[in-house]
Tab-separated table of C-alpha atoms in Angstrom:
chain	number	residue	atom	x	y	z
A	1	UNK	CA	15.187	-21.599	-9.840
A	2	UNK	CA	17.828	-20.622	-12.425
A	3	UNK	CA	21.187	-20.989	-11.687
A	4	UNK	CA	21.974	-17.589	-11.375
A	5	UNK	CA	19.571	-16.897	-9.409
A	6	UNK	CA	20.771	-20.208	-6.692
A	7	UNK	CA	24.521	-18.324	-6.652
A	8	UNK	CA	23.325	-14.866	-6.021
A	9	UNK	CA	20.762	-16.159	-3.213
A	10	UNK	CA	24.205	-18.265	-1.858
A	11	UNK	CA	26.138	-14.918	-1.729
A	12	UNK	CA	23.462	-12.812	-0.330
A	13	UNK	CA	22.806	-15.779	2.515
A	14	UNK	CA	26.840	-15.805	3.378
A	15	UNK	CA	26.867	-11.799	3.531
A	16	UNK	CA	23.899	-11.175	5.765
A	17	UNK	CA	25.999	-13.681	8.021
A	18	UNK	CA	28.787	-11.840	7.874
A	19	UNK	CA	27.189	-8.306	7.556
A	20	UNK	CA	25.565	-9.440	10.988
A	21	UNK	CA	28.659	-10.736	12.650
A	22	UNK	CA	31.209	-7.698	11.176
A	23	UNK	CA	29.240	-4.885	10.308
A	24	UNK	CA	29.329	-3.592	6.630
A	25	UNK	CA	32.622	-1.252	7.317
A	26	UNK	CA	34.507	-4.301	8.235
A	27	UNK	CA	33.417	-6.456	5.632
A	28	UNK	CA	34.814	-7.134	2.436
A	29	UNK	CA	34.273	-8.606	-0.588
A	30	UNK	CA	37.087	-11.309	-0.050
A	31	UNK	CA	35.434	-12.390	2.417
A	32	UNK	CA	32.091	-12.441	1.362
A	33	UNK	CA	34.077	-14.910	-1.648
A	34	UNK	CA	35.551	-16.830	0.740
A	35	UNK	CA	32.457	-17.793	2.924
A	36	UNK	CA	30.573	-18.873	-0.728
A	37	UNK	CA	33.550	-21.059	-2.287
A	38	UNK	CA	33.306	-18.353	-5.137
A	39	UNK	CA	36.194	-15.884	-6.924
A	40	UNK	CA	35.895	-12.490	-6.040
A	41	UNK	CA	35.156	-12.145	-9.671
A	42	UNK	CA	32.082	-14.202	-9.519
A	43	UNK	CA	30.830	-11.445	-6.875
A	44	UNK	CA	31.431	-8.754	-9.257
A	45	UNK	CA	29.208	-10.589	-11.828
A	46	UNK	CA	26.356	-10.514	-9.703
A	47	UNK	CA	27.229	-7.266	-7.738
A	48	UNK	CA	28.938	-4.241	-8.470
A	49	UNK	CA	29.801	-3.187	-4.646
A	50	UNK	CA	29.706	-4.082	-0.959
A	51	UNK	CA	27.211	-1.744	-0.534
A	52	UNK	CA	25.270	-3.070	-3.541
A	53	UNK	CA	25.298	-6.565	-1.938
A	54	UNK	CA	24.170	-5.184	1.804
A	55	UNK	CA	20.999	-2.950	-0.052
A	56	UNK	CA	20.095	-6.551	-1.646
A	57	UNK	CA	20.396	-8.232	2.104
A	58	UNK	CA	18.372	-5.649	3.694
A	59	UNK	CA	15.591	-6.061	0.644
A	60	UNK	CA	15.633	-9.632	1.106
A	61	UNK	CA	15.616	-9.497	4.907
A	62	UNK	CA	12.330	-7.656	4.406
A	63	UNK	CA	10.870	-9.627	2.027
A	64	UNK	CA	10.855	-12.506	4.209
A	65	UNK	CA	9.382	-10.931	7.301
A	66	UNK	CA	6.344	-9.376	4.896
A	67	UNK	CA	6.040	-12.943	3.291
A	68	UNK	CA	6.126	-14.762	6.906
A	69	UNK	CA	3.519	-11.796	8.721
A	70	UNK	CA	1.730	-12.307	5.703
A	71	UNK	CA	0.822	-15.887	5.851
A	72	UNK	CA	0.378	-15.704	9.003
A	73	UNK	CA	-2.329	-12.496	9.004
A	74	UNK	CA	-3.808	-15.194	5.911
A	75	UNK	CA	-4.582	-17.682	8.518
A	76	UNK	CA	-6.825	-15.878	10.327
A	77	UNK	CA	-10.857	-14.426	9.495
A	78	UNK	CA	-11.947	-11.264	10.681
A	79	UNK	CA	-9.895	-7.597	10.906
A	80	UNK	CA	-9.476	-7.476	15.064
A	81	UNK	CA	-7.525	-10.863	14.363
A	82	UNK	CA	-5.933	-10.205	11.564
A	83	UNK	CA	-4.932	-6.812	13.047
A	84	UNK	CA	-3.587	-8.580	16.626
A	85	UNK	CA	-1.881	-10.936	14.290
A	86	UNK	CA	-0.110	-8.711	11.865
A	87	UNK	CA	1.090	-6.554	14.962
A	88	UNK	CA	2.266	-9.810	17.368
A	89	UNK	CA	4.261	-11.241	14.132
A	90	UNK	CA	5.642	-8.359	12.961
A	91	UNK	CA	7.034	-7.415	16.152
A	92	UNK	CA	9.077	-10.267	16.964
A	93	UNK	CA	10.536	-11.144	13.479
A	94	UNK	CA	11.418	-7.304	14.039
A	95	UNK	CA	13.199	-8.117	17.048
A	96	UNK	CA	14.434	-11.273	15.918
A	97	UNK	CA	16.089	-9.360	12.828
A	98	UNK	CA	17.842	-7.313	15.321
A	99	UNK	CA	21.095	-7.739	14.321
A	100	UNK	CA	20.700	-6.470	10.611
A	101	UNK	CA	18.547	-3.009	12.676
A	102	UNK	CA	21.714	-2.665	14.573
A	103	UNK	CA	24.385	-2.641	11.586
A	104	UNK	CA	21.888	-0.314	9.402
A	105	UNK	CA	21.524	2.295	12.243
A	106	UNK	CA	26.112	1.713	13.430
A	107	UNK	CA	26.885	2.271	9.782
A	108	UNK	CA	27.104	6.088	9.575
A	109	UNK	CA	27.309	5.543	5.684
A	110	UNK	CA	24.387	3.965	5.760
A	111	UNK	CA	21.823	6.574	7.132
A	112	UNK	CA	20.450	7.383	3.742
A	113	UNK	CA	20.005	3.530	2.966
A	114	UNK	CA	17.965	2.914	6.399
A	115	UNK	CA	15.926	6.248	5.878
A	116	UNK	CA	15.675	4.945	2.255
A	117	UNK	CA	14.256	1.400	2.997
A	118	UNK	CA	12.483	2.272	6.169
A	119	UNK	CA	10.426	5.048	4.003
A	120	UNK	CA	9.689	2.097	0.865
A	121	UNK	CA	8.846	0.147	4.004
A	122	UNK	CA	6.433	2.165	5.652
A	123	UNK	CA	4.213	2.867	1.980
A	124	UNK	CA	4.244	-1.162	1.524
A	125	UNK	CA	3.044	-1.961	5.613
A	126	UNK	CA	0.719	0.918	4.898
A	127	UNK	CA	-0.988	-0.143	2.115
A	128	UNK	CA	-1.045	-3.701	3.739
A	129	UNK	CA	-2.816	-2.239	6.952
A	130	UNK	CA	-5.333	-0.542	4.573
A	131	UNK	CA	-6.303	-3.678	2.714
A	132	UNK	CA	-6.948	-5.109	6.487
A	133	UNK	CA	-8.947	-2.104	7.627
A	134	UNK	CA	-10.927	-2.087	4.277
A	135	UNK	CA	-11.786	-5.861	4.111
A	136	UNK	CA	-12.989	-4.968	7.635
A	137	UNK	CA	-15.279	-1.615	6.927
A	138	UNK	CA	-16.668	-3.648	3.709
A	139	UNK	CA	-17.618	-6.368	6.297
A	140	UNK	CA	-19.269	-4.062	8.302
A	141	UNK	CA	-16.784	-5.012	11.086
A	142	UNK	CA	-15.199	-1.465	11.482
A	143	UNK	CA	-17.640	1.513	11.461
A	144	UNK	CA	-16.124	3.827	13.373
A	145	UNK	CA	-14.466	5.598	10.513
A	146	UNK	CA	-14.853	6.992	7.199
A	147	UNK	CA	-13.671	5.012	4.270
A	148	UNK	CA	-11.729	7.989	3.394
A	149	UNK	CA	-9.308	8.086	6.971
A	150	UNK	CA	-8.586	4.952	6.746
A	151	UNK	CA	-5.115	5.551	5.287
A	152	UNK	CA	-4.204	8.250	7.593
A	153	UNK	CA	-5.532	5.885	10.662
A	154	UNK	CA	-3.060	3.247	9.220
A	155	UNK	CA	-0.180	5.915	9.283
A	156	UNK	CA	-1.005	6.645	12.619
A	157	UNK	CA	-0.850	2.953	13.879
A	158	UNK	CA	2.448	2.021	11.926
A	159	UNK	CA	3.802	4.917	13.622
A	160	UNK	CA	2.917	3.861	16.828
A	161	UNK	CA	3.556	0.169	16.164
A	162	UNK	CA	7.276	1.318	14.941
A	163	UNK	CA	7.853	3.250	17.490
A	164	UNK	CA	7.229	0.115	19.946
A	165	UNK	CA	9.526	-1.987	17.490
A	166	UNK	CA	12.148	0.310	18.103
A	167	UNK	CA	11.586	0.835	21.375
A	168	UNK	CA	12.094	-3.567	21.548
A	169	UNK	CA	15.053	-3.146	19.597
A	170	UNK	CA	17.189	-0.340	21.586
A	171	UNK	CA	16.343	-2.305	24.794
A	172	UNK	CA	18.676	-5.389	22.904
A	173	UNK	CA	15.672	-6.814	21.205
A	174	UNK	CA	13.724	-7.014	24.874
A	175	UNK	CA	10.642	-9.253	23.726
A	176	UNK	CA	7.674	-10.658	26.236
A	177	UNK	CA	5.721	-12.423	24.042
A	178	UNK	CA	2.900	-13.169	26.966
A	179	UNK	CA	2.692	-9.063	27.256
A	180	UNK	CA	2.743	-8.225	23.735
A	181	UNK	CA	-0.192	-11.004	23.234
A	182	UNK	CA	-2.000	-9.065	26.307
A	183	UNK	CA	-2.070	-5.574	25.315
A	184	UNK	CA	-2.651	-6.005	21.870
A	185	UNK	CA	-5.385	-8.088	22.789
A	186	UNK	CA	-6.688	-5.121	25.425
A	187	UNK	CA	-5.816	-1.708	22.848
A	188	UNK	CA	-7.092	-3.119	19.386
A	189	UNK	CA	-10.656	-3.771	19.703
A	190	UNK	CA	-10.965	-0.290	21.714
A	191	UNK	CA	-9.303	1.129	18.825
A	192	UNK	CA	-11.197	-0.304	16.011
A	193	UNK	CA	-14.088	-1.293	17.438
């Protein structure tokens, strides 16, 4: 990793802290220097704004919760399981990203960035789902479909699924992992089975 790369990681790491903790109104740029051990100037460098800094925090934010459901979809054969998998995991990084949800959606300046990212979100999860539901009608595993609905039936899940991850996060990240496990386990095979 390049050096440049190492400081602008450090300053996005120290302003998702404080993003979290403050809100994006309330935090500055001083700060976000102050909690690295850098000048203000070194911020500019790297960054031309606040706003700039919390776009990159809510990119890398997602980043790691696609890379995390990711490997752990990767660890498992067949669709069903991948399916249960990519549904459990996603949900409760989700919740456990709450706090960065809550300062998108409080920001009122920030309703075109959240609409923004959730959108670029949904097209990447979508094509994700597809590959899954694919992989699974090449198999011969899902036949209850043609080839050709399969992106509009992963549409329809994602916007059920969000709707549930929402639903988690509005009730202050509210999380039973033993139910989530069940009822995924009971709705997914009658759904693509």
């Amino acid at each position: 990793m390049e050096k440049d790369e190492i400081i602008k990681d450090e300053i996005l790491v120290q302003a998702q802290l404080l993003f979290q903790q403050y809100g994006l109104k309330k935090t500055t740029m001083d700060e976000i220097a102050a909690a690295c051990g850098k000048a203000k100037s070194t911020l500019y460098h790297y960054f031309k704004s606040k706003e700039e800094v919390f776009d990159e925090v809510i990119q890398m934010e997602m980043f790691n919760l696609r890379r995390h459901v990711k490997n752990k979809v990767e660890e498992h054969e067949g669709m069903i399981a991948k399916l249960n998998t990519y549904i459990l995991e996603f949900h409760k990084e989700a919740i456990n990203k709450v706090n960065i949800y809550r300062v998108l959606k409080q920001e009122s300046s920030s309703k075109e960035v959240a609409r923004k990212h959730f959108l670029k979100m949904m097209e990447f999860e979508q094509a994700y789902i597809v590959c899954i539901l694919e992989d699974g009608f090449d198999s011969g595993e899902f036949k209850e479909t043609a080839k050709e609905d399969i992106p509009w039936l992963a549409e329809m899940l994602l916007a059920s699924f969000y709707g549930l991850v929402q639903y988690g996060i509005e009730k202050d990240g509210f999380y039973n992992e033993e139910k989530m496990i069940r009822i995924v386990n009971l709705v997914t095979p009658k759904i693509f089975c």
